[in-house]
């Protein structure tokens, strides 16, 4: 082992010790002597630009590279990137306070760095500490002994986990049932109108249904979807999800079988045929094609993943797909911030509310243990709140659940001359006065008027008995809440908000028109 002796010309010695090439834990080759490490490990791209590190001597950088080389050989690419980002942040803090290039990290520097961190970034030091301790233990210059002593004595705070789940954070926490229904409705409408491709539609639904990590979807191949038959002849659709964040080096060595709904499963099978056609002539076995191919080629991709997207790009693409929809939240009235992590947290939260324990939730979220899933069980205070007419009318403008249009008379309806387009609801209104017209030709098969208020083809009458519909739905919700499960009682919450929005719009229109309510 090299001894720590800061007087020696270590930058010269260590430069010779850096190999011309090296292999990562998964067998990917890269060039450690380069000032910019760039390689791809499975679906993860690594880009570490040492030349761009601020305010550090060459000796310090070489010691850092030697230490990160150990991590590259023994840890995941994600961990290596995280360590590089933490040391980069540390250097950025001190490059602005000291004109001299940094040669070693001392305890005094760490004390000052700790005081500069905010409650949301205090975990940076905890991650950095692991790197610095290993650095010093390997014997490379750049970290003093007193710095390591300080790190061993000080209480380091880890990354706060679960706060977004516990607080139902509107930006990063799980979606409410109403938000999720709104997202799904807008997503299906966009697909029906040709605004979302089949590939994006499949990707979006897999995130919503399974809540796996972007890296897992990026690893998927056509061969991972299969169809089996039950004893009664029913088709069962199975998707093999590759496991990640495991200790083995190779990718796709462990999978978990996930059942898909018949509707999504059947459509996914059709989609795989489209993907296979794209790779005829490119791959000898088209079933080895990525389920969600990259939009462009990558530099030096690892064997077997030549056409796969990276986890980062796939995650960003999903955000682009959903955030383009601009779905409003009933909690904020603003477009919902939609990310892969929020779908994941929603799966965990809903599983906990339905009574599943930590072991089941850990399996659903592909965790090896239960240490990070307890927060979902803790976060089970009733998310399903009481909704009466007054609350519904107040929340309606925020939720924007009504998808149709308001018309003054039936003459303004697209199918006003067709009596069959009228929508009546005697069970809600105790009569046969229409609540509006349907602008769609043909039978949709959905229950009227429950499904109508959230449908874009619905044309609500200004003088329709919408308040009667609202009163009926609220009363039915209260009855179910008293006699059944809260999850069942809340199934029509988004419809309640949509009807309430129509009631509000009717009142405003009548006031503007000088009519009596």
PDB file of N, CA and C in Angstrom, residues 89-91 93-94 106-119 121-126 128-129 150-151 154-157:
ATOM      1  N   UNK A  89     -19.099  19.098  -6.024  1.00  0.00           N
ATOM      2  CA  UNK A  89     -19.796  20.130  -5.256  1.00  0.00           C
ATOM      3  C   UNK A  89     -18.886  20.694  -4.168  1.00  0.00           C
ATOM      4  N   UNK A  90     -18.140  19.820  -3.513  1.00  0.00           N
ATOM      5  CA  UNK A  90     -17.192  20.258  -2.483  1.00  0.00           C
ATOM      6  C   UNK A  90     -16.166  21.220  -3.069  1.00  0.00           C
ATOM      7  N   UNK A  91     -15.608  20.875  -4.216  1.00  0.00           N
ATOM      8  CA  UNK A  91     -14.599  21.722  -4.854  1.00  0.00           C
ATOM      9  C   UNK A  91     -15.186  23.052  -5.312  1.00  0.00           C
ATOM     10  N   UNK A  93     -17.537  24.725  -3.849  1.00  0.00           N
ATOM     11  CA  UNK A  93     -17.684  25.571  -2.662  1.00  0.00           C
ATOM     12  C   UNK A  93     -16.367  26.260  -2.324  1.00  0.00           C
ATOM     13  N   UNK A  94     -15.266  25.520  -2.379  1.00  0.00           N
ATOM     14  CA  UNK A  94     -13.981  26.072  -1.962  1.00  0.00           C
ATOM     15  C   UNK A  94     -13.255  26.817  -3.071  1.00  0.00           C
ATOM     16  N   UNK A 106      -8.732  18.897   4.407  1.00  0.00           N
ATOM     17  CA  UNK A 106      -8.439  18.872   5.838  1.00  0.00           C
ATOM     18  C   UNK A 106      -9.733  18.892   6.649  1.00  0.00           C
ATOM     19  N   UNK A 107      -9.588  18.678   7.954  1.00  0.00           N
ATOM     20  CA  UNK A 107     -10.756  18.697   8.843  1.00  0.00           C
ATOM     21  C   UNK A 107     -11.388  20.085   8.879  1.00  0.00           C
ATOM     22  N   UNK A 108     -10.556  21.131   8.830  1.00  0.00           N
ATOM     23  CA  UNK A 108     -11.086  22.496   8.847  1.00  0.00           C
ATOM     24  C   UNK A 108     -11.974  22.749   7.632  1.00  0.00           C
ATOM     25  N   UNK A 109     -11.551  22.251   6.482  1.00  0.00           N
ATOM     26  CA  UNK A 109     -12.358  22.398   5.268  1.00  0.00           C
ATOM     27  C   UNK A 109     -13.699  21.681   5.415  1.00  0.00           C
ATOM     28  N   UNK A 110     -13.669  20.504   5.993  1.00  0.00           N
ATOM     29  CA  UNK A 110     -14.900  19.727   6.148  1.00  0.00           C
ATOM     30  C   UNK A 110     -15.856  20.400   7.126  1.00  0.00           C
ATOM     31  N   UNK A 111     -15.295  21.019   8.170  1.00  0.00           N
ATOM     32  CA  UNK A 111     -16.137  21.748   9.127  1.00  0.00           C
ATOM     33  C   UNK A 111     -16.831  22.914   8.430  1.00  0.00           C
ATOM     34  N   UNK A 112     -16.076  23.658   7.628  1.00  0.00           N
ATOM     35  CA  UNK A 112     -16.660  24.785   6.897  1.00  0.00           C
ATOM     36  C   UNK A 112     -17.677  24.313   5.858  1.00  0.00           C
ATOM     37  N   UNK A 113     -17.358  23.207   5.208  1.00  0.00           N
ATOM     38  CA  UNK A 113     -18.279  22.663   4.200  1.00  0.00           C
ATOM     39  C   UNK A 113     -19.593  22.235   4.847  1.00  0.00           C
ATOM     40  N   UNK A 114     -19.479  21.616   6.002  1.00  0.00           N
ATOM     41  CA  UNK A 114     -20.678  21.162   6.716  1.00  0.00           C
ATOM     42  C   UNK A 114     -21.589  22.333   7.062  1.00  0.00           C
ATOM     43  N   UNK A 115     -20.990  23.441   7.469  1.00  0.00           N
ATOM     44  CA  UNK A 115     -21.794  24.611   7.846  1.00  0.00           C
ATOM     45  C   UNK A 115     -22.460  25.272   6.643  1.00  0.00           C
ATOM     46  N   UNK A 116     -21.941  25.001   5.434  1.00  0.00           N
ATOM     47  CA  UNK A 116     -22.517  25.615   4.230  1.00  0.00           C
ATOM     48  C   UNK A 116     -23.717  24.844   3.687  1.00  0.00           C
ATOM     49  N   UNK A 117     -23.935  23.626   4.187  1.00  0.00           N
ATOM     50  CA  UNK A 117     -25.012  22.787   3.667  1.00  0.00           C
ATOM     51  C   UNK A 117     -26.354  23.167   4.279  1.00  0.00           C
ATOM     52  N   UNK A 118     -27.392  23.002   3.508  1.00  0.00           N
ATOM     53  CA  UNK A 118     -28.757  23.288   3.943  1.00  0.00           C
ATOM     54  C   UNK A 118     -29.415  21.998   4.442  1.00  0.00           C
ATOM     55  N   UNK A 119     -30.576  22.095   5.091  1.00  0.00           N
ATOM     56  CA  UNK A 119     -31.265  20.870   5.533  1.00  0.00           C
ATOM     57  C   UNK A 119     -31.532  19.881   4.406  1.00  0.00           C
ATOM     58  N   UNK A 121     -29.567  19.453   1.817  1.00  0.00           N
ATOM     59  CA  UNK A 121     -28.307  18.944   1.241  1.00  0.00           C
ATOM     60  C   UNK A 121     -27.338  18.422   2.299  1.00  0.00           C
ATOM     61  N   UNK A 122     -27.790  18.327   3.551  1.00  0.00           N
ATOM     62  CA  UNK A 122     -26.858  17.894   4.605  1.00  0.00           C
ATOM     63  C   UNK A 122     -26.339  16.477   4.372  1.00  0.00           C
ATOM     64  N   UNK A 123     -27.078  15.697   3.576  1.00  0.00           N
ATOM     65  CA  UNK A 123     -26.643  14.324   3.304  1.00  0.00           C
ATOM     66  C   UNK A 123     -25.438  14.266   2.369  1.00  0.00           C
ATOM     67  N   UNK A 124     -25.115  15.387   1.710  1.00  0.00           N
ATOM     68  CA  UNK A 124     -23.958  15.419   0.820  1.00  0.00           C
ATOM     69  C   UNK A 124     -22.688  14.982   1.558  1.00  0.00           C
ATOM     70  N   UNK A 125     -22.541  15.473   2.797  1.00  0.00           N
ATOM     71  CA  UNK A 125     -21.325  15.167   3.553  1.00  0.00           C
ATOM     72  C   UNK A 125     -21.260  13.683   3.904  1.00  0.00           C
ATOM     73  N   UNK A 126     -22.409  13.090   4.167  1.00  0.00           N
ATOM     74  CA  UNK A 126     -22.439  11.661   4.488  1.00  0.00           C
ATOM     75  C   UNK A 126     -21.930  10.830   3.316  1.00  0.00           C
ATOM     76  N   UNK A 128     -20.049  12.003   0.804  1.00  0.00           N
ATOM     77  CA  UNK A 128     -18.653  12.388   0.586  1.00  0.00           C
ATOM     78  C   UNK A 128     -17.730  11.684   1.583  1.00  0.00           C
ATOM     79  N   UNK A 129     -18.215  11.482   2.801  1.00  0.00           N
ATOM     80  CA  UNK A 129     -17.394  10.851   3.836  1.00  0.00           C
ATOM     81  C   UNK A 129     -16.966   9.446   3.435  1.00  0.00           C
ATOM     82  N   UNK A 150     -12.087  13.481  11.915  1.00  0.00           N
ATOM     83  CA  UNK A 150     -13.288  14.309  12.051  1.00  0.00           C
ATOM     84  C   UNK A 150     -14.521  13.574  11.533  1.00  0.00           C
ATOM     85  N   UNK A 151     -14.397  12.934  10.383  1.00  0.00           N
ATOM     86  CA  UNK A 151     -15.536  12.231   9.787  1.00  0.00           C
ATOM     87  C   UNK A 151     -15.988  11.055  10.645  1.00  0.00           C
ATOM     88  N   UNK A 154     -17.777  12.924  13.926  1.00  0.00           N
ATOM     89  CA  UNK A 154     -18.968  13.742  13.737  1.00  0.00           C
ATOM     90  C   UNK A 154     -20.164  12.870  13.385  1.00  0.00           C
ATOM     91  N   UNK A 155     -21.341  13.321  13.780  1.00  0.00           N
ATOM     92  CA  UNK A 155     -22.567  12.597  13.439  1.00  0.00           C
ATOM     93  C   UNK A 155     -23.016  13.038  12.051  1.00  0.00           C
ATOM     94  N   UNK A 156     -23.014  12.098  11.132  1.00  0.00           N
ATOM     95  CA  UNK A 156     -23.364  12.406   9.745  1.00  0.00           C
ATOM     96  C   UNK A 156     -24.823  12.070   9.489  1.00  0.00           C
ATOM     97  N   UNK A 157     -25.509  13.011   8.891  1.00  0.00           N
ATOM     98  CA  UNK A 157     -26.920  12.809   8.573  1.00  0.00           C
ATOM     99  C   UNK A 157     -27.057  12.229   7.169  1.00  0.00           C
TER     100      UNK A 157
END
